[in-house]
Coordinates of C-alpha atoms in Angstrom, one line a residue:
Chain A
M2 CA 34.2 -14.1 -25.3
E3 CA 32.2 -11.8 -27.5
P4 CA 29.0 -10.4 -25.9
M5 CA 25.8 -11.9 -27.1
R6 CA 22.8 -9.7 -27.5
I7 CA 19.2 -11.1 -27.1
L8 CA 16.2 -9.0 -28.0
S9 CA 12.9 -9.7 -26.2
P10 CA 10.2 -7.8 -28.0
T11 CA 7.2 -8.3 -25.7
A12 CA 6.1 -10.1 -22.5
I13 CA 3.8 -12.4 -24.5
L14 CA 3.7 -12.8 -28.2
G15 CA 0.6 -10.8 -29.2
Y16 CA 0.7 -8.2 -26.5
G17 CA 2.5 -5.8 -28.9
F18 CA 5.4 -3.4 -28.8
P19 CA 6.1 0.1 -30.2
D20 CA 7.7 -0.1 -33.6
A21 CA 10.3 2.5 -32.5
S22 CA 11.5 0.1 -29.7
L23 CA 11.9 -2.8 -32.1
E24 CA 13.8 -0.6 -34.5
E25 CA 16.1 0.6 -31.7
G26 CA 16.6 -3.0 -30.7
M27 CA 17.4 -4.1 -34.3
R28 CA 20.0 -1.2 -34.6
R29 CA 21.9 -2.9 -31.7
K30 CA 22.4 -5.9 -34.0
P31 CA 21.0 -8.6 -31.8
D32 CA 22.2 -12.2 -32.1
L33 CA 18.8 -13.6 -31.4
I34 CA 15.1 -12.5 -31.1
A35 CA 13.3 -14.7 -28.5
V36 CA 9.8 -14.4 -27.3
D37 CA 7.6 -16.3 -24.8
A38 CA 4.1 -16.9 -26.3
G39 CA 2.3 -18.4 -23.3
S40 CA 1.6 -18.9 -19.6
S41 CA -0.6 -21.0 -17.4
D42 CA -1.8 -17.9 -15.6
P43 CA -5.0 -17.5 -17.6
G44 CA -6.2 -20.7 -16.1
P45 CA -7.0 -24.3 -17.2
Y46 CA -9.6 -23.5 -19.9
Y47 CA -7.2 -22.7 -22.7
L48 CA -5.1 -25.9 -22.4
G49 CA -8.2 -28.0 -22.2
A50 CA -10.2 -26.3 -25.0
G51 CA -7.1 -26.2 -27.3
V52 CA -7.4 -22.5 -28.0
S53 CA -5.0 -19.6 -27.3
F54 CA -5.7 -16.9 -24.7
T55 CA -3.8 -14.5 -27.0
D56 CA -5.6 -13.0 -30.0
R57 CA -4.8 -14.1 -33.5
G58 CA -4.8 -10.6 -34.9
G59 CA -2.4 -9.4 -32.1
V60 CA -0.1 -12.4 -32.6
K61 CA 0.0 -11.9 -36.3
R62 CA 0.7 -8.2 -35.9
D63 CA 3.7 -8.9 -33.7
L64 CA 5.1 -11.7 -35.9
E65 CA 4.6 -9.6 -39.1
R66 CA 7.4 -7.4 -37.7
L67 CA 9.6 -10.0 -35.9
L68 CA 9.7 -12.7 -38.7
P69 CA 10.8 -10.4 -41.6
G70 CA 13.1 -8.6 -39.2
A71 CA 14.9 -11.7 -38.1
I72 CA 15.1 -13.1 -41.7
A73 CA 16.5 -9.8 -43.0
A74 CA 19.1 -9.6 -40.2
G75 CA 20.0 -13.3 -40.7
I76 CA 19.4 -14.1 -37.0
P77 CA 17.3 -16.8 -35.4
L78 CA 13.8 -16.2 -34.0
C79 CA 12.9 -18.5 -31.1
I80 CA 9.3 -18.8 -29.8
G81 CA 8.3 -20.8 -26.8
S82 CA 4.9 -21.9 -25.4
A83 CA 3.2 -21.5 -28.7
G84 CA -0.5 -20.6 -28.7
G85 CA -0.5 -19.8 -25.1
S86 CA -0.6 -23.3 -23.6
G87 CA 1.8 -25.1 -25.9
G88 CA -0.3 -28.2 -26.7
E89 CA -0.8 -29.7 -30.2
P90 CA -3.7 -27.4 -31.3
H91 CA -1.8 -24.4 -29.9
L92 CA 1.4 -25.2 -31.8
A93 CA -0.5 -25.9 -35.0
W94 CA -2.3 -22.5 -34.6
L95 CA 0.9 -20.6 -34.3
L96 CA 2.7 -22.5 -37.1
D97 CA -0.3 -21.6 -39.4
I98 CA 0.2 -17.9 -38.6
V99 CA 4.0 -18.2 -39.3
R100 CA 3.4 -19.9 -42.7
E101 CA 0.8 -17.3 -43.6
I102 CA 3.2 -14.5 -42.9
A103 CA 6.0 -16.3 -44.8
R104 CA 3.6 -16.5 -47.9
E105 CA 2.5 -12.9 -47.6
H106 CA 6.1 -11.6 -47.3
A107 CA 7.7 -14.2 -49.6
L108 CA 10.1 -15.4 -46.9
R109 CA 12.3 -18.5 -47.0
F110 CA 13.8 -20.1 -43.9
R111 CA 14.2 -23.5 -42.2
M112 CA 11.8 -23.9 -39.4
A113 CA 11.7 -26.4 -36.5
A114 CA 8.4 -27.2 -34.8
I115 CA 9.0 -28.8 -31.4
H116 CA 6.0 -30.7 -29.8
A117 CA 5.3 -30.6 -26.1
E118 CA 2.0 -32.4 -25.7
I119 CA 2.6 -35.6 -23.7
G120 CA 0.3 -38.6 -24.5
P121 CA -1.7 -40.4 -21.9
D122 CA 0.3 -43.6 -22.3
A123 CA 3.6 -41.8 -21.4
V124 CA 2.0 -40.3 -18.3
R125 CA 0.6 -43.6 -17.1
A126 CA 3.9 -45.4 -17.8
A127 CA 5.8 -42.8 -15.8
D128 CA 3.2 -43.1 -12.9
A129 CA 3.5 -46.9 -12.9
A130 CA 7.3 -46.6 -12.9
G131 CA 7.3 -44.2 -9.9
R132 CA 8.7 -41.4 -12.1
L133 CA 5.8 -39.0 -11.6
H134 CA 5.9 -36.8 -8.6
P135 CA 3.2 -34.3 -7.4
L136 CA 4.5 -30.8 -7.0
P137 CA 3.2 -29.6 -3.6
P138 CA 0.9 -28.0 -2.7
A139 CA -0.7 -29.5 -5.8
P140 CA -2.6 -32.6 -4.8
E141 CA -1.7 -36.2 -5.8
S142 CA -3.6 -37.4 -8.8
S143 CA -5.3 -40.7 -8.7
P144 CA -5.1 -43.1 -11.7
A145 CA -8.8 -42.1 -12.3
E146 CA -7.9 -38.4 -12.5
I147 CA -5.0 -39.1 -14.8
A148 CA -7.3 -41.1 -17.0
A149 CA -9.8 -38.2 -17.0
T150 CA -7.1 -35.7 -18.0
V151 CA -7.8 -34.5 -21.5
R152 CA -4.5 -32.8 -22.4
V153 CA -1.0 -32.7 -20.8
V154 CA 2.0 -30.6 -21.8
G155 CA 5.5 -30.7 -20.5
Q156 CA 7.8 -27.6 -20.0
M157 CA 10.8 -28.3 -22.2
G158 CA 14.3 -27.1 -21.1
I159 CA 17.0 -25.7 -23.3
E160 CA 18.1 -29.0 -24.9
P161 CA 15.2 -29.4 -27.4
F162 CA 15.9 -25.9 -28.7
Q163 CA 19.6 -26.7 -29.0
R164 CA 18.8 -29.8 -31.1
A165 CA 16.8 -27.5 -33.4
I166 CA 19.7 -25.1 -33.7
D167 CA 22.0 -28.0 -34.5
A168 CA 19.7 -29.0 -37.3
G169 CA 20.0 -25.5 -38.8
A170 CA 16.6 -24.1 -37.9
Q171 CA 16.5 -20.3 -38.1
V172 CA 12.9 -20.1 -36.8
I173 CA 12.0 -22.3 -33.9
V174 CA 8.4 -22.6 -32.8
A175 CA 8.1 -24.7 -29.7
G176 CA 5.2 -26.0 -27.6
R177 CA 5.1 -25.5 -23.9
A178 CA 8.5 -24.5 -22.6
Y179 CA 10.2 -23.4 -19.4
D180 CA 10.1 -19.6 -20.0
P181 CA 13.8 -18.8 -19.7
A182 CA 14.8 -21.7 -22.0
V183 CA 13.7 -19.8 -25.1
F184 CA 16.2 -17.1 -24.4
A185 CA 19.0 -19.2 -22.9
A186 CA 19.3 -22.1 -25.3
H187 CA 21.3 -20.4 -28.0
A188 CA 23.6 -18.7 -25.4
V189 CA 24.4 -21.9 -23.5
R190 CA 25.1 -23.7 -26.8
R191 CA 27.6 -21.0 -27.6
G192 CA 29.4 -21.6 -24.3
Y193 CA 27.9 -18.9 -22.0
D194 CA 27.4 -19.8 -18.4
R195 CA 24.1 -21.6 -17.9
G196 CA 23.2 -19.8 -14.7
L197 CA 23.7 -16.3 -16.2
A198 CA 21.9 -17.3 -19.4
L199 CA 18.9 -18.7 -17.5
H200 CA 18.7 -15.7 -15.2
L201 CA 18.8 -13.3 -18.2
G202 CA 16.0 -15.4 -19.7
K203 CA 14.0 -15.2 -16.5
I204 CA 14.1 -11.4 -16.7
L205 CA 13.7 -11.1 -20.5
E206 CA 10.7 -13.5 -20.6
C207 CA 8.5 -10.7 -19.3
A208 CA 10.3 -8.0 -21.5
A209 CA 9.7 -4.5 -20.1
I210 CA 7.7 -5.6 -17.1
A211 CA 11.1 -5.6 -15.4
A212 CA 11.5 -1.9 -16.2
T213 CA 10.0 1.2 -14.6
P214 CA 7.4 2.2 -15.5
G215 CA 6.7 -1.5 -16.3
S216 CA 5.0 -2.6 -19.4
G217 CA 4.0 -6.0 -20.9
S218 CA 4.1 -4.5 -24.4
D219 CA 7.5 -3.0 -24.9
C220 CA 11.0 -4.4 -25.8
M221 CA 14.0 -5.2 -23.7
L222 CA 17.6 -6.0 -24.7
G223 CA 19.9 -8.3 -22.8
T224 CA 23.7 -8.5 -23.4
L225 CA 25.5 -11.5 -22.0
D226 CA 29.2 -11.9 -21.5
A227 CA 31.6 -14.2 -19.6
T228 CA 31.0 -12.7 -16.1
G229 CA 27.4 -11.4 -16.2
F230 CA 24.8 -9.6 -18.2
T231 CA 23.2 -6.2 -18.7
V232 CA 19.5 -5.5 -19.3
E233 CA 18.3 -2.3 -20.8
T234 CA 15.2 -0.7 -22.1
L235 CA 14.8 0.4 -25.7
S236 CA 12.2 3.1 -25.2
P237 CA 13.1 6.5 -23.8
A238 CA 9.9 6.3 -21.7
R239 CA 11.3 3.6 -19.4
R240 CA 14.4 2.6 -17.5
C241 CA 15.8 -0.5 -15.9
T242 CA 16.8 0.3 -12.3
E243 CA 18.4 -1.9 -9.7
L244 CA 15.1 -2.0 -7.9
S245 CA 12.9 -2.8 -11.0
V246 CA 15.2 -5.6 -12.1
A247 CA 15.7 -7.1 -8.6
A248 CA 12.0 -6.7 -7.9
H249 CA 11.1 -8.6 -11.0
T250 CA 13.0 -11.6 -9.6
L251 CA 10.3 -11.9 -7.0
Y252 CA 7.5 -11.9 -9.5
E253 CA 5.3 -15.0 -9.5
K254 CA 7.9 -17.0 -7.5
S255 CA 7.6 -18.4 -4.0
D256 CA 11.3 -18.2 -3.2
P257 CA 13.3 -15.5 -5.1
T258 CA 16.7 -17.1 -4.5
K259 CA 16.1 -20.7 -5.5
L260 CA 14.4 -21.2 -8.8
P261 CA 14.0 -24.8 -9.8
G262 CA 13.8 -25.8 -13.5
P263 CA 14.6 -28.6 -15.9
G264 CA 17.9 -30.1 -14.9
G265 CA 18.7 -28.1 -11.8
T266 CA 18.2 -24.9 -9.8
L267 CA 19.0 -21.3 -10.6
D268 CA 20.6 -20.0 -7.4
L269 CA 20.4 -16.2 -6.9
T270 CA 21.7 -16.1 -3.4
R271 CA 24.9 -14.3 -4.5
T272 CA 23.4 -12.3 -7.3
T273 CA 24.2 -8.6 -7.5
F274 CA 22.3 -5.8 -9.3
R275 CA 24.3 -2.6 -10.3
Q276 CA 23.1 0.4 -12.2
V277 CA 25.6 0.9 -15.1
A278 CA 23.7 3.5 -17.2
D279 CA 20.6 5.5 -16.8
N280 CA 18.5 2.8 -18.4
A281 CA 20.7 -0.3 -17.8
V282 CA 21.5 -2.7 -15.0
R283 CA 24.3 -5.1 -14.7
V284 CA 23.7 -8.5 -13.1
E285 CA 26.4 -10.9 -11.8
G286 CA 26.7 -13.9 -9.5
S287 CA 23.8 -16.0 -10.6
R288 CA 24.6 -19.7 -10.6
F289 CA 23.1 -22.9 -12.0
V290 CA 23.3 -25.9 -9.6
P291 CA 22.7 -29.1 -11.6
G292 CA 20.2 -31.6 -10.1
P293 CA 18.0 -34.4 -11.3
Y294 CA 16.5 -33.8 -14.7
R295 CA 12.7 -33.3 -14.2
I296 CA 10.1 -31.8 -16.5
K297 CA 7.1 -30.0 -15.1
L298 CA 3.8 -31.3 -16.5
E299 CA 0.5 -29.4 -16.7
G300 CA -2.7 -31.3 -17.3
V301 CA -6.4 -30.5 -17.2
R302 CA -9.7 -32.4 -17.1
S303 CA -13.2 -31.4 -18.0
V304 CA -15.6 -30.6 -15.2
G305 CA -18.7 -29.8 -17.3
F306 CA -20.2 -26.8 -19.0
R307 CA -21.0 -23.3 -17.7
T308 CA -23.7 -20.8 -18.1
V309 CA -23.6 -17.5 -16.2
S310 CA -26.1 -14.6 -15.6
I311 CA -24.9 -11.2 -14.5
A312 CA -27.2 -8.8 -12.6
G313 CA -27.1 -5.9 -10.1
V314 CA -29.1 -5.3 -7.0
R315 CA -29.8 -1.7 -5.7
D316 CA -32.7 -2.3 -3.4
P317 CA -31.5 -1.8 0.2
V318 CA -33.9 -4.3 1.7
L319 CA -32.6 -7.1 -0.7
V320 CA -29.0 -6.0 -0.2
G321 CA -29.6 -6.4 3.6
C322 CA -30.9 -10.0 3.2
I323 CA -29.0 -11.1 0.2
E324 CA -27.3 -14.1 1.9
E325 CA -30.6 -15.6 3.2
T326 CA -32.3 -14.9 -0.2
L327 CA -29.6 -16.6 -2.2
A328 CA -29.6 -19.6 0.1
A329 CA -33.4 -19.9 -0.3
V330 CA -33.2 -19.5 -4.1
R331 CA -30.6 -22.2 -4.3
E332 CA -32.7 -24.6 -2.2
R333 CA -35.8 -24.0 -4.3
T334 CA -33.9 -24.2 -7.6
F335 CA -32.6 -27.6 -6.7
A336 CA -36.0 -28.7 -5.4
N337 CA -37.7 -27.5 -8.6
L338 CA -35.3 -29.3 -10.9
G339 CA -35.4 -32.6 -9.0
A340 CA -32.7 -35.1 -9.6
L341 CA -29.9 -33.3 -11.5
R342 CA -27.1 -35.3 -13.2
Q343 CA -23.9 -34.9 -11.2
P344 CA -21.7 -33.0 -11.0
S345 CA -24.0 -29.9 -11.1
T346 CA -23.1 -26.9 -9.1
L347 CA -24.8 -23.5 -8.5
D348 CA -22.7 -20.7 -7.2
F349 CA -23.5 -17.0 -6.5
L350 CA -20.7 -14.5 -6.6
V351 CA -21.6 -11.4 -4.6
Y352 CA -19.5 -8.4 -5.7
G353 CA -19.6 -5.8 -3.0
R354 CA -19.4 -8.5 -0.3
D355 CA -16.7 -11.1 -1.0
G356 CA -16.9 -11.5 -4.8
V357 CA -13.1 -11.0 -5.1
M358 CA -11.6 -12.8 -2.2
G359 CA -14.2 -15.4 -1.2
P360 CA -12.9 -17.5 1.7
L361 CA -9.8 -15.2 2.1
E362 CA -11.9 -12.1 2.7
P363 CA -11.0 -10.9 6.2
D364 CA -13.7 -8.2 6.5
D365 CA -17.0 -9.3 7.9
L366 CA -19.3 -7.1 5.9
R367 CA -22.3 -8.0 8.0
A368 CA -20.6 -6.1 10.8
G369 CA -20.1 -2.9 8.8
P370 CA -22.4 -0.7 6.8
L371 CA -24.3 -2.3 3.9
P372 CA -23.0 -1.7 0.4
R373 CA -25.1 0.7 -1.7
E374 CA -25.4 -1.9 -4.5
I375 CA -24.1 -5.3 -5.2
G376 CA -23.1 -7.2 -8.4
L377 CA -24.3 -10.8 -8.8
V378 CA -23.0 -13.5 -11.0
V379 CA -25.2 -16.6 -11.1
D380 CA -22.7 -19.4 -12.0
A381 CA -24.2 -22.8 -13.1
V382 CA -22.0 -25.7 -14.1
A383 CA -23.5 -29.0 -15.2
P384 CA -22.6 -32.1 -17.4
T385 CA -23.9 -30.6 -20.6
Q386 CA -24.4 -27.0 -21.9
A387 CA -28.2 -27.6 -22.0
E388 CA -28.3 -28.7 -18.4
A389 CA -26.2 -25.7 -17.3
N390 CA -28.5 -23.4 -19.3
T391 CA -31.5 -24.9 -17.4
L392 CA -29.9 -24.6 -14.0
C393 CA -28.8 -21.0 -14.6
A394 CA -32.2 -19.9 -16.1
T395 CA -34.1 -21.5 -13.2
A396 CA -32.0 -19.8 -10.5
R397 CA -32.1 -16.5 -12.4
S398 CA -35.9 -16.4 -12.9
M399 CA -36.4 -17.6 -9.3
L400 CA -34.2 -14.8 -8.0
L401 CA -35.8 -12.2 -10.2
H402 CA -39.2 -12.7 -8.6
Y403 CA -38.4 -14.2 -5.2
G404 CA -40.5 -12.8 -2.4
Y405 CA -38.0 -12.1 0.4
P406 CA -39.2 -10.9 3.8
G407 CA -39.9 -7.1 3.9
R408 CA -40.1 -6.8 0.1
I409 CA -41.4 -3.4 -1.1
S410 CA -40.2 -3.5 -4.7
T411 CA -42.4 -6.2 -6.2
A412 CA -41.7 -5.8 -10.0
G413 CA -38.4 -7.6 -10.1
N414 CA -35.3 -8.0 -7.9
L415 CA -32.5 -7.8 -10.5
A416 CA -31.1 -5.2 -12.8
F417 CA -29.8 -7.0 -15.9
P418 CA -27.3 -5.0 -17.9
Y419 CA -27.8 -7.1 -21.0
S420 CA -30.3 -8.9 -23.1
P421 CA -29.8 -11.9 -23.3
S422 CA -29.3 -12.1 -19.5
D423 CA -27.6 -15.5 -19.6
F424 CA -24.2 -16.3 -21.3
K425 CA -23.0 -19.7 -22.3
A426 CA -19.3 -20.0 -21.2
G427 CA -18.8 -23.4 -22.8
E428 CA -16.8 -26.3 -21.4
V429 CA -15.1 -25.8 -18.0
F430 CA -11.7 -27.3 -17.2
A431 CA -9.7 -27.7 -14.0
F432 CA -6.0 -28.5 -13.5
S433 CA -5.7 -32.2 -12.7
L434 CA -2.0 -32.7 -13.1
Y435 CA 0.8 -30.5 -11.9
H436 CA 3.6 -32.9 -11.5
L437 CA 7.3 -33.5 -12.2
I438 CA 8.4 -36.3 -14.4
D439 CA 11.9 -37.8 -14.3
V440 CA 13.5 -38.1 -17.7
D441 CA 16.8 -39.6 -18.8
D442 CA 16.9 -37.7 -22.2
P443 CA 15.8 -34.0 -22.0
C444 CA 14.6 -34.3 -25.6
A445 CA 12.7 -37.6 -25.5
L446 CA 9.3 -36.1 -24.7
F447 CA 9.7 -33.3 -27.3
P448 CA 9.8 -34.6 -30.9
M449 CA 10.8 -32.1 -33.6
E450 CA 10.0 -31.6 -37.2
L451 CA 11.9 -29.6 -39.7
E452 CA 10.3 -27.8 -42.6
E453 CA 11.8 -25.7 -45.4
V454 CA 9.4 -22.8 -45.5
V455 CA 9.5 -21.3 -49.0
G456 CA 7.1 -18.4 -48.8
D457 CA 6.7 -17.9 -52.5
A458 CA 6.5 -21.6 -53.5
G459 CA 4.9 -23.7 -50.9
I460 CA 6.6 -26.0 -48.4
E461 CA 9.1 -28.8 -48.8
E462 CA 9.5 -31.4 -46.1
V463 CA 13.0 -32.4 -45.0
A464 CA 13.9 -35.5 -43.1
P465 CA 14.6 -34.9 -39.4
Chain B
M20 CA 6.3 4.3 16.6
T21 CA 3.3 3.1 14.6
V22 CA 4.1 2.6 10.9
R23 CA 1.4 1.9 8.4
L24 CA 2.7 -0.6 5.8
R25 CA 1.2 1.2 2.8
D26 CA 3.0 4.4 3.8
V27 CA 6.5 2.8 3.7
A28 CA 5.9 0.3 0.9
E29 CA 6.4 1.2 -2.8
V30 CA 4.7 -2.0 -4.0
I31 CA 2.1 -4.3 -2.3
R32 CA 0.8 -7.0 -4.6
S33 CA -0.4 -10.5 -5.0
K34 CA 0.0 -13.0 -7.8
N35 CA -0.2 -16.7 -8.6
S36 CA 3.0 -18.7 -8.3
G37 CA 1.7 -21.6 -10.3
P38 CA -2.0 -22.6 -10.1
Y39 CA -1.9 -23.7 -6.5
E40 CA 0.0 -20.9 -4.7
L41 CA -0.6 -17.3 -4.1
T42 CA 2.4 -15.1 -3.4
L43 CA 2.4 -11.7 -1.7
D44 CA 5.1 -9.1 -2.2
V45 CA 5.9 -6.0 -0.2
I46 CA 8.7 -3.9 -1.6
F47 CA 9.8 -1.1 0.6
R48 CA 10.7 2.5 -0.4
E49 CA 13.7 3.0 1.9
R50 CA 16.4 0.5 2.6
A51 CA 16.6 1.6 6.2
M52 CA 12.9 0.9 6.8
Y53 CA 13.1 -2.4 5.0
E54 CA 16.0 -3.5 7.3
R55 CA 14.1 -2.4 10.4
F56 CA 11.1 -4.5 9.3
R57 CA 13.3 -7.4 8.3
D58 CA 15.4 -7.4 11.5
A59 CA 12.3 -7.0 13.7
R60 CA 10.8 -10.1 12.0
L61 CA 7.4 -8.4 11.9
F62 CA 6.2 -10.2 8.8
T63 CA 5.6 -13.7 10.1
P64 CA 3.7 -16.8 9.0
E65 CA 1.4 -16.3 12.0
L66 CA 0.6 -12.7 10.9
V67 CA -0.2 -13.8 7.4
A68 CA -2.3 -16.7 8.6
R69 CA -4.3 -14.3 10.9
L70 CA -4.7 -11.8 8.1
Y71 CA -6.1 -14.3 5.6
R72 CA -7.9 -16.4 8.2
I73 CA -6.1 -19.5 7.2
P74 CA -4.1 -22.1 9.3
V75 CA -0.4 -21.4 9.7
S76 CA 0.2 -24.7 7.9
Q77 CA -1.2 -23.1 4.7
V78 CA 1.5 -20.4 4.8
L79 CA 4.4 -21.9 2.8
G80 CA 7.0 -19.4 3.7
V81 CA 8.0 -15.9 4.5
V82 CA 11.3 -14.7 3.0
A83 CA 13.2 -11.4 2.8
F84 CA 15.1 -10.5 -0.4
D85 CA 17.7 -7.8 0.2
P86 CA 18.4 -6.8 -3.4
A87 CA 14.8 -5.8 -3.9
K88 CA 14.2 -4.4 -0.3
A89 CA 11.3 -6.8 -0.2
V90 CA 9.6 -9.3 2.0
K91 CA 7.4 -12.0 0.5
A92 CA 4.9 -14.6 1.8
T93 CA 3.5 -17.5 -0.1
I94 CA 0.2 -19.2 0.8
V95 CA -1.7 -22.2 -0.5
R96 CA -4.6 -21.1 -2.6
P97 CA -7.9 -22.1 -1.0
V98 CA -9.1 -23.0 -4.5
A99 CA -6.8 -23.8 -7.4
S100 CA -6.6 -21.2 -10.2
G101 CA -9.7 -21.5 -12.4
A102 CA -11.2 -24.4 -10.5
L103 CA -14.9 -24.3 -9.4
G104 CA -15.3 -21.7 -6.7
D105 CA -12.1 -19.7 -7.6
R106 CA -12.7 -15.9 -7.8
D107 CA -9.4 -14.6 -9.0
V108 CA -7.8 -16.7 -11.8
Y109 CA -4.5 -14.6 -11.8
G110 CA -4.5 -14.1 -8.1
A111 CA -3.8 -10.4 -8.7
Q112 CA -6.4 -8.8 -6.3
Q113 CA -5.7 -10.7 -3.1
H114 CA -3.4 -8.1 -1.6
A115 CA -5.9 -5.7 0.0
P116 CA -5.6 -7.1 3.6
L117 CA -2.0 -6.1 3.6
L118 CA -2.9 -2.4 2.9
G119 CA -4.5 -1.9 6.3
L120 CA -1.6 -3.4 8.3
S121 CA 0.1 -1.2 10.9
F122 CA 3.2 -2.2 12.9
E123 CA 4.5 -1.0 16.2
L124 CA 8.2 -0.8 15.2
D125 CA 9.7 -0.6 18.6
G126 CA 7.7 -3.4 20.2
P127 CA 7.9 -7.1 19.3
D128 CA 4.3 -7.6 18.1
A129 CA 2.5 -6.4 15.1
V130 CA -0.9 -4.8 15.6
P131 CA -3.6 -7.5 14.9
P132 CA -5.2 -6.9 11.6
G133 CA -8.6 -6.4 13.2
E134 CA -7.4 -3.2 14.9
A135 CA -5.8 -1.8 11.8
P136 CA -7.5 1.2 10.2
P137 CA -9.7 0.2 7.3
C138 CA -8.0 0.6 3.9

């Protein structure tokens, strides 16, 4: 079996890579360029609002190198979790960038767009049929919460990608995907072992984060054969070591040896890591254990609109009684505003006390010396932006002039770093669905469209 | 022998494992030290619960991973990532309590976190 080379240019499309690393990677004649374009890590906002957490300029910069490079080399380019969250607006956003580059560089290729947004009817039907399972420790979702969910995506496995390859697509742009699938789909279709291909994908999806020194903006190359795979860096500034690659297996996972995904579990109990060159590590023994075919769903609901105000406190008297002062300001703010529409919440983040860890903070700062200064964020969330603005402004002005006991500094309690002092953060979302859904057909939830992209002459549709 | 965790670990970090879990990694410098820690079973769910002031039921597991010379604990996030009241959307700055940990390697019990030197 001929080795298959897979080039991962960057941890997340838009995070960038040195041109020299990409050139070195292309000199190795890769069989595939694959890249992960998203994550749920930046939180629920981006899925709900339909925008990417990655920057358009950064994504275009990366794709302007990858797309012409792949077309010139005659190899496929495979992109997963388009637009960061992989819903409909995110996919459309990335497809638009791809078409724009195709026009600017006069490129021609067949492109597959694979959708990953799941409609509310499909979620309700699965729930009613007992095919929707919460993924502990995520809570169960009530039918009301499912109804309030504004957008749901499913993490596709390798099969929808393979269907696109079968249809002759050279460029595949997919919505939300199981991260390793983007890298493994072509290899499994060519007959490479599924466990090895998925484990390679698991490492490559973060590119040079698995190297030392680690970087989210540099390339990695994986070479897969019948008995294992090798990962190597493409920049002289980094190396893959047994430790860096093995340690990456821990990253963002609760159990490093059993990694569940669509259609089964990646079992790394017998995996070995061996240094084979100064910058390369050989991995063997990873196995795929087939199980029920389940797709992970991510859904969010709206919880209102947010306005924040940022300020510092340097006065030692106020620093010493900040907790009592904030409690009093909260009470008087709500008393002043009268009956607020619900849900309305007012929160104060106190940096220098427990702004970072909140309830997990083990240190009792009241027992130790006072901090010299503290940073405050006034965080107001209400059903509309106007109501959030009012709640934030009332609390902010109240706090600015609040007469706490022992006050010496009577001109104002807060140091605002900016004018304006208050910032509209827009709509606020929360995860409302984090479930597994049973499927019979791995492709059924992920419809595909094919498009002949003719960069110098517009676009012709072809039948799927 | 009293051993301070940050003196024998190369990496101490926290990160989300999905929006509802926080996972804590300790990667040791030396394999021998890793094996002593692992075999003494010093890094326990009870220790993690005490350290973060959460019930033991909120500690989902503590595992050792030989290839990386690492031990890892996973806890339930008190607030889901990005939900109202969350303070660390990526969960990347929740590791500090581990930095102050010291262990008595010859004895069976870890030093309680309150007695550990401040980090």
